[in-house]
Amino acid sequence: MSSLTSTVERLQSSGEPTRRFGDTDGGIRKILAAGLVTMVATGIAIVYLSPLAYMGATALKTEAMIQDFRAPLYPAAPGQVAYDGEELDLYEVSLPDGSTANLALLQPGRQASMYVDPDDLEAAPIEWEGNWRQLEPAYTFSPQTDNFSAAWEQMDFLVLLRNTVAIAGLGMIGTLIASTLVAYGLSRFQMPFKRTIFIVLVATIILPRFVTLVPTYALFFKIGWVGTWLPLIIPHFFGNAYNVFLLRQYFLTLPKDLDEAAAIDGAGPLRTLWSVLLPQARPALVAVGIFHFFYAWNDFFEPLVYLSTRRDLQPIAVGLQVFNTLFDTSPHLIQAGALLALAIPLVIFFFAQRVFLKGIDLSGVSK
Amino acid sequence: MSVASAPTGRVGPPPALPEDEPDPPPPSRLHRRQGRIGLVFASPWVIGFFVLYALPMAASLWFSFTDFNLTSAEPTSFVGLDNWRRLFGDPEVINSAWVTVKFGVLSLPFTILVPLGFAYLLTSKNLWGRSFFRTLFYLPSVIPFVAAVLVFNGMLNSQTGWANRALGAVGIPGPNWLNSEVWIYPTLTLIALWGVGNAMIIFIAGMNSVPEDLYDAAAVDGAGSLAMFRHVTIPLISPVLFYNIVVALIGLFQYFLVPFVLKNGSGDPNGSTFFYSMYFYRTLFRLQNMGYAATLAWMLFIAGVVVTGVLFWSAKYWVHYEFGERS
């Protein structure tokens, strides 16, 4: 009975067979609901992303613009006009006829001041009665793009970029090779302790890394790896639980008959992996590669620990933090530096959105 | 078993993920060979587990009973329970653990409920441009964390930041977000909200896997959208809710980057950002006291095991796996 009513309702809401006059109300209500929900989402998005706008605007300001409370939010400086070899400040002046004009202050006075019209400097100065100190300065848009080159140079951004790309790239190679091999072993072969291996693998995901850090640091210190990239790269050549998990889940979705056919044709396991599974697993491999890149770009603690004495080898995350401690009185340079640091990840995100927004389907995390 | 998967001849849509295989069948020569090959492939991780996890954990426990120190010339000696005794009477441990707990209790509900709310909004059938909004809401999560902290440091500056300018514009005097012992925790929580993208995506995946007919049935029973959310959505996504809580808790235990970058590791204002992780960091790298640092790390590990253990135990009362969802 209930399924019947729901079927009837669905027919009615889909409109076609039983359309009556009243049904247009439903359509209007639907549009109204959609408009409302979309507006709410837009509002939340604006608030949620407003710090990005702050960063973009501040990165283009001078320090004086940041401190100036009367200035608009966008990078703007009080306007000036060259007149007779002098720089005159522009003010918003209300004229007797009710309109407002931007005029340049020529001769300040207590009761009345003399102004010139910036659009017509040849004309005679205008006298305006009132206290010029109460006038709003007329701001003009003036982005300080030099901030970026200043931040770029002060941070040694090219060196940071080279370090980050090298650390991320080498680690990515390591984790791709190792995680693929391990995932292949766990997804395609019967083996002793398979369940144990799998459970331990997942358990390492929730293990706080501090508990292994002290001996690991001591070991790397003894073998002379502290102050090099090796502690940030070599561990990835043993694979990583997240990546193994993601690749294993993906391999399990690939039909086994293809590798069985390859085995009958005499291909060994390694060859089967290389020429049968890997070409089909491209999306999962790309996902692992991108996730590792973002991991390495963001990783802060380990580079801080292992490269604290080597400014020349540090990646962007640490370099940006050091820059912040050195330039904390120049917020415009800090924001410009932060923008430089996020530009590349942001571009990659826009090109590979689907990996982030759909990647989770691959990993089946809820299991 | 998976051998029975129908030979379709072409790669169609991926089949449902197979269950974990049961224990292997009785060993034959072929199976033993298979097992050896499988182990060889899995060996990088098995070796890595011993070298990078198991042995360091054991060594860490051993260190906690010694006065091991990387810089001193004197040989390491066994000090028994000295480090552990010190830990339980160390006011720095108590203060920094309390800071961590205070922040955790405040921020955890937000870092779970906000992505849950976002996911609910972004799966709404009434939302135009859903994939566009998903991109927007995920975007802060791809911003490097250090950069995000610096952005909030400017945004929440009590003099020049936009937050207080916006509040001032509507007549509310803005608080001293960054330098008040009271407001620093809401500030850190706000910063944490820029990292909820992954939790949000996992919630969305969970909500998308709820079968549509359950909502239809609930609608027939007269359920409103709030009742549907409470009695259909929440039980069905309880496994992903559980997963997100576990991940958030693990993150809290090691919460380090944000307070370190925001306050240069000073713990300002007045020790309110001196988290347990910062005390560990200082013991290890400033003081180079490896024995005591290992003790601090093991204490954190034990606390983590207890808290996640309680969470896993509680799961049987509120996490429902019996619906057999595929994700």
XYZ file of C-alpha atoms in Angstrom, chain A residues 71-296:
226
model
C 40.921 53.180 3.420
C 38.706 50.743 1.538
C 39.388 46.996 1.814
C 40.994 46.809 -1.602
C 44.524 48.201 -2.059
C 44.008 51.924 -2.401
C 46.058 55.002 -1.682
C 44.845 58.531 -1.045
C 44.810 60.138 -4.468
C 47.304 62.834 -5.372
C 47.684 65.253 -8.191
C 50.784 67.075 -9.411
C 50.189 70.824 -9.475
C 52.876 73.421 -9.946
C 55.579 70.982 -8.905
C 53.709 69.968 -5.746
C 51.794 66.786 -4.859
C 48.300 67.747 -3.729
C 46.023 65.356 -1.793
C 42.603 64.581 -3.230
C 39.501 64.837 -1.063
C 35.833 64.030 -1.544
C 34.166 67.421 -1.382
C 30.393 67.976 -1.269
C 29.526 70.864 -3.510
C 26.706 73.353 -2.863
C 24.679 71.886 -5.706
C 24.488 68.570 -3.816
C 26.981 66.608 -5.914
C 30.363 65.319 -4.764
C 33.626 65.909 -6.528
C 37.187 64.842 -5.909
C 39.182 68.025 -5.477
C 42.839 68.582 -4.729
C 43.602 70.575 -1.607
C 45.748 73.541 -2.612
C 45.688 75.775 0.425
C 44.299 74.420 3.702
C 42.553 76.890 5.912
C 40.641 76.715 9.185
C 37.315 78.026 7.941
C 37.675 77.602 4.217
C 40.231 76.072 1.912
C 41.276 76.492 -1.673
C 40.969 73.539 -4.027
C 41.752 72.827 -7.625
C 39.831 70.573 -9.943
C 42.166 67.696 -10.872
C 40.456 67.328 -14.246
C 40.996 70.972 -15.096
C 44.182 72.199 -13.472
C 44.226 75.344 -15.573
C 40.974 76.619 -14.089
C 40.949 79.018 -11.197
C 41.084 77.468 -7.687
C 37.749 76.877 -5.975
C 37.055 78.011 -2.465
C 35.118 75.612 -0.248
C 33.879 76.524 3.189
C 34.290 73.946 5.944
C 36.996 72.092 7.810
C 39.126 70.151 5.356
C 40.180 67.766 8.132
C 36.692 66.300 8.167
C 36.767 65.462 4.493
C 37.224 61.883 3.341
C 40.381 61.385 1.312
C 39.610 60.282 -2.229
C 41.186 56.848 -2.622
C 42.401 55.428 -5.878
C 43.102 51.791 -6.642
C 46.855 51.232 -6.446
C 48.006 47.605 -6.207
C 51.590 47.106 -5.056
C 52.698 44.248 -7.276
C 56.280 44.825 -6.145
C 55.402 43.018 -2.918
C 55.562 39.726 -4.767
C 59.038 40.235 -6.133
C 60.163 41.447 -2.717
C 58.720 38.371 -0.988
C 60.106 36.129 -3.732
C 63.626 37.464 -3.174
C 63.520 37.682 0.609
C 62.296 34.095 0.888
C 64.719 32.774 -1.695
C 61.611 31.324 -3.220
C 63.345 29.623 -6.119
C 65.513 27.627 -3.731
C 62.492 26.703 -1.614
C 60.631 25.655 -4.734
C 63.521 23.514 -5.950
C 63.792 21.834 -2.514
C 60.074 21.168 -2.277
C 59.780 19.761 -5.776
C 62.825 17.523 -5.255
C 61.618 16.185 -1.901
C 58.069 15.712 -3.154
C 59.127 14.175 -6.466
C 61.615 11.672 -5.051
C 59.203 10.642 -2.292
C 56.451 10.286 -4.870
C 58.564 7.896 -6.927
C 59.275 5.893 -3.789
C 55.722 5.636 -2.593
C 54.374 4.840 -6.071
C 56.795 1.945 -6.582
C 56.515 0.502 -3.085
C 52.787 0.997 -2.588
C 52.010 -0.538 -5.985
C 54.085 -3.637 -5.267
C 52.586 -4.089 -1.801
C 49.031 -3.483 -2.989
C 49.567 -5.983 -5.800
C 50.799 -8.592 -3.330
C 47.890 -8.007 -0.974
C 45.201 -7.958 -3.641
C 46.240 -10.763 -5.989
C 47.926 -13.513 -3.945
C 46.912 -15.868 -1.206
C 49.480 -15.642 1.522
C 50.032 -16.456 5.177
C 49.314 -13.659 7.685
C 47.420 -11.705 5.041
C 44.721 -10.546 7.440
C 47.313 -9.711 10.106
C 49.343 -7.669 7.652
C 46.239 -5.868 6.599
C 45.062 -5.061 10.112
C 48.528 -3.835 11.149
C 48.662 -1.753 7.983
C 45.446 0.036 8.892
C 46.559 0.365 12.533
C 49.666 2.323 11.507
C 47.349 4.995 10.102
C 46.155 5.869 13.595
C 49.541 5.558 15.302
C 50.774 8.958 16.562
C 54.105 9.528 14.881
C 55.726 11.015 17.977
C 56.031 7.541 19.474
C 58.453 6.445 16.747
C 60.152 9.807 16.310
C 62.724 9.743 19.097
C 64.554 6.530 18.085
C 64.118 7.323 14.383
C 65.662 10.740 14.903
C 68.464 9.215 16.983
C 69.145 6.662 14.235
C 69.176 9.258 11.457
C 71.410 11.425 13.628
C 73.913 8.598 14.167
C 74.124 7.715 10.467
C 74.521 11.368 9.498
C 71.184 11.834 7.751
C 70.031 14.775 9.895
C 70.556 17.879 7.791
C 69.874 16.007 4.534
C 66.739 15.176 2.532
C 67.121 11.443 3.122
C 64.859 11.174 6.231
C 62.112 12.866 4.200
C 62.490 10.625 1.162
C 63.772 7.146 2.025
C 60.871 6.121 4.342
C 58.486 6.498 1.395
C 60.313 3.696 -0.410
C 58.673 1.310 2.075
C 55.182 2.300 1.047
C 52.510 4.027 3.056
C 49.342 2.577 4.534
C 46.944 5.074 2.911
C 48.399 4.564 -0.540
C 48.601 0.780 -0.258
C 45.001 0.773 0.896
C 43.828 2.983 -1.939
C 45.665 0.987 -4.614
C 44.586 -2.359 -3.154
C 40.942 -1.299 -3.211
C 41.360 -0.254 -6.818
C 43.148 -3.452 -7.874
C 40.326 -5.472 -6.305
C 37.856 -3.815 -8.664
C 39.852 -4.930 -11.732
C 38.703 -8.311 -13.090
C 41.101 -11.161 -12.429
C 40.570 -12.919 -15.767
C 42.954 -10.548 -17.532
C 45.920 -11.397 -15.322
C 44.941 -15.066 -15.453
C 45.029 -14.859 -19.231
C 48.432 -13.182 -19.052
C 49.679 -15.918 -16.713
C 48.524 -18.588 -19.174
C 50.444 -16.737 -21.873
C 53.529 -17.185 -19.706
C 53.817 -13.724 -18.162
C 55.393 -13.660 -14.705
C 53.776 -11.756 -11.839
C 55.911 -8.648 -12.339
C 55.156 -8.544 -16.058
C 51.443 -9.044 -15.364
C 51.503 -6.151 -12.928
C 53.367 -3.924 -15.375
C 51.481 -4.609 -18.577
C 48.019 -5.676 -17.411
C 47.186 -4.018 -14.113
C 49.102 -0.752 -14.192
C 47.612 0.568 -17.442
C 44.154 0.058 -15.971
C 45.061 1.516 -12.613
C 46.115 4.909 -13.998
C 43.437 6.895 -12.112
C 44.476 5.367 -8.786
C 48.174 5.955 -9.501
C 47.507 9.566 -10.423
C 45.534 9.978 -7.200
C 48.379 8.531 -5.117
C 50.898 10.770 -6.892
C 48.858 13.907 -6.330
C 48.085 13.069 -2.718
C 51.780 12.543 -2.054
C 52.655 15.810 -3.723
C 50.223 17.660 -1.468
C 51.453 15.753 1.559
C 55.052 16.748 0.828
